[in-house]
mmCIF file of C-alpha atoms in Angstrom:
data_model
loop_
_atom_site.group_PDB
_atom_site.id
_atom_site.type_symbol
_atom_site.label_atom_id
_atom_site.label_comp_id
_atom_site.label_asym_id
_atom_site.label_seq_id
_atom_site.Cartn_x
_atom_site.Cartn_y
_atom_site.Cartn_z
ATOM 1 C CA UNK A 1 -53.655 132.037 30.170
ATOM 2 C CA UNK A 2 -55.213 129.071 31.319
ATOM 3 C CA UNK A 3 -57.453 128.839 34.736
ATOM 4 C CA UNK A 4 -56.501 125.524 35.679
ATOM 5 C CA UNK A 5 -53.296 124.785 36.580
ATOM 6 C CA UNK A 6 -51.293 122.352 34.392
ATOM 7 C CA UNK A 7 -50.590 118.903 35.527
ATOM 8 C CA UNK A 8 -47.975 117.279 34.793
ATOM 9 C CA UNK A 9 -49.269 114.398 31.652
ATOM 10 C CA UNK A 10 -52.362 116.526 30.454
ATOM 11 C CA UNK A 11 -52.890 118.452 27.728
ATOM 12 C CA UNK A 12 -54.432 120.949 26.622
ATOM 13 C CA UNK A 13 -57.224 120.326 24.120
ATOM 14 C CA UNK A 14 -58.241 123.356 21.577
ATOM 15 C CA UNK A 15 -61.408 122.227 21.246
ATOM 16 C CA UNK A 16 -63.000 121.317 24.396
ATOM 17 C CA UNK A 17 -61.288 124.537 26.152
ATOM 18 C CA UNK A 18 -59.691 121.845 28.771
ATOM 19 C CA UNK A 19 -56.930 119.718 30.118
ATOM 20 C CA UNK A 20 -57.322 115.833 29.267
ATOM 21 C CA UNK A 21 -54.943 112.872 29.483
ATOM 22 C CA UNK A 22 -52.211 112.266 26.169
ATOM 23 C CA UNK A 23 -54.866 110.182 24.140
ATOM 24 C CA UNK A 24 -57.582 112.215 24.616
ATOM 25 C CA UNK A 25 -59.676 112.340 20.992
ATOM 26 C CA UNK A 26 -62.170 115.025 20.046
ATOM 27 C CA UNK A 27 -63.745 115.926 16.659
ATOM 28 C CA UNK A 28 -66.585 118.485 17.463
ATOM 29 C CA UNK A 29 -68.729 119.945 20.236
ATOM 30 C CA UNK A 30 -72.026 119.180 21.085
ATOM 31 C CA UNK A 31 -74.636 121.676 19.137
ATOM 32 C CA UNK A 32 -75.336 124.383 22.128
ATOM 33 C CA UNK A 33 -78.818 123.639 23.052
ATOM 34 C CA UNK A 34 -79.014 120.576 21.344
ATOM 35 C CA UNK A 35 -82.147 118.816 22.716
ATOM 36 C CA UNK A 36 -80.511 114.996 21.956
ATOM 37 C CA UNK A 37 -77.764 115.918 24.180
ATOM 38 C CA UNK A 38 -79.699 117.965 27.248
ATOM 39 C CA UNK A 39 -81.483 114.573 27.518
ATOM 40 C CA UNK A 40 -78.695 112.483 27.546
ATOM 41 C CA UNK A 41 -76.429 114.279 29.488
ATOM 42 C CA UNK A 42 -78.407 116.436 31.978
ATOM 43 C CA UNK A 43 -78.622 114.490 34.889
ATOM 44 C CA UNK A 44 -81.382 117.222 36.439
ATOM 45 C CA UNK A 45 -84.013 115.531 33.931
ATOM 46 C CA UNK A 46 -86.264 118.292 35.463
ATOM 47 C CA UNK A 47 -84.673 121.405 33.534
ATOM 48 C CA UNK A 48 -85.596 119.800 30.519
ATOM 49 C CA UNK A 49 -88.748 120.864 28.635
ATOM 50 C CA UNK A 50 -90.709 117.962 27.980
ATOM 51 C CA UNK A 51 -92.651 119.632 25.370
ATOM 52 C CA UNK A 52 -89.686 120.035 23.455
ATOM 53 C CA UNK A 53 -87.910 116.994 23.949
ATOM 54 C CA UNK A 54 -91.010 115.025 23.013
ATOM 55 C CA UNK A 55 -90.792 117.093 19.552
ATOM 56 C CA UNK A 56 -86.953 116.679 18.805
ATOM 57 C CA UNK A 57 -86.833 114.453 16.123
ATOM 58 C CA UNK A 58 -84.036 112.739 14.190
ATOM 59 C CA UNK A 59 -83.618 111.829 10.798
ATOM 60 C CA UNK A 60 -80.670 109.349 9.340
ATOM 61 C CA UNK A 61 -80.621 108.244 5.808
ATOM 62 C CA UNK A 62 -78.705 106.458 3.323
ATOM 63 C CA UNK A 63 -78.709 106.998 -0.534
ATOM 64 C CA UNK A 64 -77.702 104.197 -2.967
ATOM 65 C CA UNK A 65 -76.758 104.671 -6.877
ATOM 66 C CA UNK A 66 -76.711 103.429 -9.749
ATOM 67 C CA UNK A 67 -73.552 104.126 -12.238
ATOM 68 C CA UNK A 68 -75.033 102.494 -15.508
ATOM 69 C CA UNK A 69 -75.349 106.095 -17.643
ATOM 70 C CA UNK A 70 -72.102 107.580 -18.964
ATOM 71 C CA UNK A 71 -71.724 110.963 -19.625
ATOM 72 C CA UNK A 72 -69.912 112.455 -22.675
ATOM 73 C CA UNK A 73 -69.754 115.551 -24.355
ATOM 74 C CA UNK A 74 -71.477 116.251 -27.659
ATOM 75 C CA UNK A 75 -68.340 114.865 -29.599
ATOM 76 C CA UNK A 76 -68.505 111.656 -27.544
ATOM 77 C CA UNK A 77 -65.765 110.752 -24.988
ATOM 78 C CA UNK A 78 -62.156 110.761 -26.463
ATOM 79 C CA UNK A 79 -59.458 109.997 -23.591
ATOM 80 C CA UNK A 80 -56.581 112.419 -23.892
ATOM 81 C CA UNK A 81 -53.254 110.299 -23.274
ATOM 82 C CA UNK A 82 -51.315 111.507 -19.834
ATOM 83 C CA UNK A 83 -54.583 112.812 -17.876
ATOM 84 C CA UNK A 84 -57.839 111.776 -17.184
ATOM 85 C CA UNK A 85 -59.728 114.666 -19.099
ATOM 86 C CA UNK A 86 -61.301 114.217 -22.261
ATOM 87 C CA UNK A 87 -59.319 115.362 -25.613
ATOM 88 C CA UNK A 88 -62.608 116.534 -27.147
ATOM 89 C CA UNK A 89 -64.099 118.781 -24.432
ATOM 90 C CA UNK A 90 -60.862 119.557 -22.009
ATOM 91 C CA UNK A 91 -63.673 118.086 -18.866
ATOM 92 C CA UNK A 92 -62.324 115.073 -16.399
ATOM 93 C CA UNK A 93 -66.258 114.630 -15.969
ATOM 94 C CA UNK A 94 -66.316 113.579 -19.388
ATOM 95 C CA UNK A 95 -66.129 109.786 -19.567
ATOM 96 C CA UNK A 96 -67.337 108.981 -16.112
ATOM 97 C CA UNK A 97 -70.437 107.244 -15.529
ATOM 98 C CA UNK A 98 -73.215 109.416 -13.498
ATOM 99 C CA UNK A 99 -74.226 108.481 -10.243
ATOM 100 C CA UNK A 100 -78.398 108.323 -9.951
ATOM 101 C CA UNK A 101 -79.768 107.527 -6.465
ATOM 102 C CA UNK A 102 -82.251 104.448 -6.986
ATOM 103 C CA UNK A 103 -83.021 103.553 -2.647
ATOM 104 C CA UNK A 104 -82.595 105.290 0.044
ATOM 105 C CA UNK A 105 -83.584 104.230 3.292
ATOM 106 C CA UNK A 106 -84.810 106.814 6.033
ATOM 107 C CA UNK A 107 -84.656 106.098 9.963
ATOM 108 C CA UNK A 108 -86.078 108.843 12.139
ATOM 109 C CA UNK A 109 -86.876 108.767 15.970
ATOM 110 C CA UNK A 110 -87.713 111.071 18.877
ATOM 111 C CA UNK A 111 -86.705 111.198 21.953
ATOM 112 C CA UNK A 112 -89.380 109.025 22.990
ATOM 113 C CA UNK A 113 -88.597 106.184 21.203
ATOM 114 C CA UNK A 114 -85.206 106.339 20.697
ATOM 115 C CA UNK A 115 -84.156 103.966 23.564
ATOM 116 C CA UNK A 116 -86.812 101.103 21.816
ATOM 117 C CA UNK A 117 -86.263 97.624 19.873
ATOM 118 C CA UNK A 118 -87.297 99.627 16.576
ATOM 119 C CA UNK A 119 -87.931 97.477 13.682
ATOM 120 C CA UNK A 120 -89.075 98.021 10.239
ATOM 121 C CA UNK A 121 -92.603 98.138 10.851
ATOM 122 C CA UNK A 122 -92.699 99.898 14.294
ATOM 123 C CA UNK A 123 -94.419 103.279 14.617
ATOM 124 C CA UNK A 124 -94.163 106.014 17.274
ATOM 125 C CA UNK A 125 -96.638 107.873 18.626
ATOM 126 C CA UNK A 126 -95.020 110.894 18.212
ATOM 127 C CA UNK A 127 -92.842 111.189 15.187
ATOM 128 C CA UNK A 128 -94.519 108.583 13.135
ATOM 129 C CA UNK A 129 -93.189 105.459 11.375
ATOM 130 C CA UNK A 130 -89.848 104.717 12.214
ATOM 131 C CA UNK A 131 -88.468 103.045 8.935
ATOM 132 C CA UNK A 132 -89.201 104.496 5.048
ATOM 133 C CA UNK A 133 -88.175 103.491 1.944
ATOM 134 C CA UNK A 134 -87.635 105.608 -1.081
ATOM 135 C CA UNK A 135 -87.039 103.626 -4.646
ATOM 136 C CA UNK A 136 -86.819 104.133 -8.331
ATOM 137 C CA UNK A 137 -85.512 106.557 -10.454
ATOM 138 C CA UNK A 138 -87.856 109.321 -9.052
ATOM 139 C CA UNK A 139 -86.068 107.910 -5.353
ATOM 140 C CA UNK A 140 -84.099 111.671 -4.863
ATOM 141 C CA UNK A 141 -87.715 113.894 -5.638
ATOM 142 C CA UNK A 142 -89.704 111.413 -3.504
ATOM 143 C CA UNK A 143 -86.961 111.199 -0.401
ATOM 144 C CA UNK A 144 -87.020 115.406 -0.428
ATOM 145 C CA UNK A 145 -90.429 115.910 -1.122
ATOM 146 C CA UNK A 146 -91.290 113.914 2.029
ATOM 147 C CA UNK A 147 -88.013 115.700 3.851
ATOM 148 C CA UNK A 148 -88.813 119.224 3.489
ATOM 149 C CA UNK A 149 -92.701 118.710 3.662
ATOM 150 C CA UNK A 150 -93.880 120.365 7.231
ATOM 151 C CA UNK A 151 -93.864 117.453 9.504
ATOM 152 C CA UNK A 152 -90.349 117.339 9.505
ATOM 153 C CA UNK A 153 -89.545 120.775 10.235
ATOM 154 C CA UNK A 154 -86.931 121.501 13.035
ATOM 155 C CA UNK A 155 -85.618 117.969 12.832
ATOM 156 C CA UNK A 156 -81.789 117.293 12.753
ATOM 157 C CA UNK A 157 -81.157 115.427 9.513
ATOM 158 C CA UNK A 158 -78.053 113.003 10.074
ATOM 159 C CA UNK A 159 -76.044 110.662 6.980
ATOM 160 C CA UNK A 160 -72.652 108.827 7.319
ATOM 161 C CA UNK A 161 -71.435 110.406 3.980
ATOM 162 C CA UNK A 162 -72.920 113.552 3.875
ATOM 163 C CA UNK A 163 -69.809 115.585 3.376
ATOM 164 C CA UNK A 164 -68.848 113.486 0.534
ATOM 165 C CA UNK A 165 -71.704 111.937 -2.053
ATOM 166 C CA UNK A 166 -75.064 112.150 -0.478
ATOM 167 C CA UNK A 167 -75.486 115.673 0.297
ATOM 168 C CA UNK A 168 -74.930 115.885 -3.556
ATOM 169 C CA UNK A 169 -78.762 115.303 -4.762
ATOM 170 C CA UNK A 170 -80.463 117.277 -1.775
ATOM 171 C CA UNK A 171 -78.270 120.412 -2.680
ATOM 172 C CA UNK A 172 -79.353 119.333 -6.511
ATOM 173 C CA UNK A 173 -83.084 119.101 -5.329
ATOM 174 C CA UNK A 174 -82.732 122.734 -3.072
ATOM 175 C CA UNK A 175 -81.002 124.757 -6.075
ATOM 176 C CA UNK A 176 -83.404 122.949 -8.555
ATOM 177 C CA UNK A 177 -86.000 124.675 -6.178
ATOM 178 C CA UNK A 178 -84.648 127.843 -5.703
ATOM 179 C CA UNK A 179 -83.399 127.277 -2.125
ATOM 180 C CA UNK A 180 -80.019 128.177 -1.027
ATOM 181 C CA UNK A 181 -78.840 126.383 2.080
ATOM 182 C CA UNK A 182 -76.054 127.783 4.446
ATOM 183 C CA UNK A 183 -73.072 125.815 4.098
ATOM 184 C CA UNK A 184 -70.418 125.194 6.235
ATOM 185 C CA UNK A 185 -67.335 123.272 3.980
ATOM 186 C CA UNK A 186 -64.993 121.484 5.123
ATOM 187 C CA UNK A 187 -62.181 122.046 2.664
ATOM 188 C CA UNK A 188 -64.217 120.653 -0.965
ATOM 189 C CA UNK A 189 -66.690 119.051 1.185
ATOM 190 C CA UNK A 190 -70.289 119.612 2.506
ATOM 191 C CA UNK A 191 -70.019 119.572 6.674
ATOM 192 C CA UNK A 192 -73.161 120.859 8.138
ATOM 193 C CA UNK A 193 -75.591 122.940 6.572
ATOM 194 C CA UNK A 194 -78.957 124.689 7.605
ATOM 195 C CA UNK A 195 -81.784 125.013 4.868
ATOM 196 C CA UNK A 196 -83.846 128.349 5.396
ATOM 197 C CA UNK A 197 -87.026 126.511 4.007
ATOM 198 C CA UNK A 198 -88.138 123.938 6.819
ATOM 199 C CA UNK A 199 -85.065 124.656 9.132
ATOM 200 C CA UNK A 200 -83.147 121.364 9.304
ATOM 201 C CA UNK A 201 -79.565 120.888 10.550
ATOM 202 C CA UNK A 202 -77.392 118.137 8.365
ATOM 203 C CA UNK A 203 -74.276 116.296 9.677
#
């Protein structure tokens, strides 16, 4: 049973544990204790740490590929007629072309400079420069050498297409490494996932 009494036009939303108007859209709660959103939301600004919001830091990023290489089994790509697996190996990798990350370009801010005119060149105080560039065939070693060294630990790591391609060569890069990340799919893709090493959260 429901506290609040139903009005007439509401409904009642799953997720947010509430009644809301027909057209009400929701995808996912706000982490609990989520620094980003205490600041935003809170409007007692005085029950939030300052140490700690000072520290929160975020991290977006963007990977871009190349597809020149195409990969084929030791008795070279055959295409079996009616499917798209090869005829020689059985694989539907077979034949494809691989995807190798050559850029990616990182954006991080804190809390404190968050609300700025940031621009390529601009550098916080606090969490450092604002724009980096990773390029080059080495681009995917470079971007997580930099990511998992110690100055960005506790930092909530955020990509457009995480859940489909680019979560692909950091997960490549941790098991490579011998670090296992917790996952939480979504279906046969990456959603969120916490790495035990430097304790990031990806979205």
């Amino acid at each position: 049973m429901h506290k609040k009494e139903h009005i007439c036009g509401e409904i009642y939303c799953k997720t947010c544990k509430d009644f809301y108007e027909v057209g009400h859209l929701c995808f996912m709660l706000p982490v609990e204790g989520d620094k980003f959103t205490e600041y935003t939301l809170n409007d007692d600004m005085d029950t939030v740490d300052e140490d700690e919001t000072k520290n929160q830091v975020y991290i977006f990023f963007d990977f871009e590929c190349t597809q020149d290489d195409l990969v084929e089994c030791e008795d070279g790509f055959k295409p079996e007629r009616g499917t798209s697996k090869c005829k020689n190996c059985k694989k539907s990798k077979c034949g494809t072309y691989e995807h190798k990350p050559n850029l990616c370009v990182v954006q991080q801010v804190c809390l404190e400079c968050l609300k700025e005119d940031l621009t390529p060149l601009s550098v916080c105080e606090n969490c450092g420069k604002n724009e980096l560039i990773f390029s080059g065939m080495n681009t995917t070693y470079d971007f997580c050498q930099w990511l998992f060294s110690g100055e960005n630990n506790g930092a909530t790591v955020i990509c457009h297409n995480f859940k489909g391609y680019d979560s692909f060569p950091i997960l490549q890069y941790l098991y490579q490494n011998g670090v296992l990340p917790k996952i939480v799919p979504s279906g046969a893709k990456k959603h969120v996932y916490r790495s035990p090493v430097m304790q990031h959260t990806y979205d």
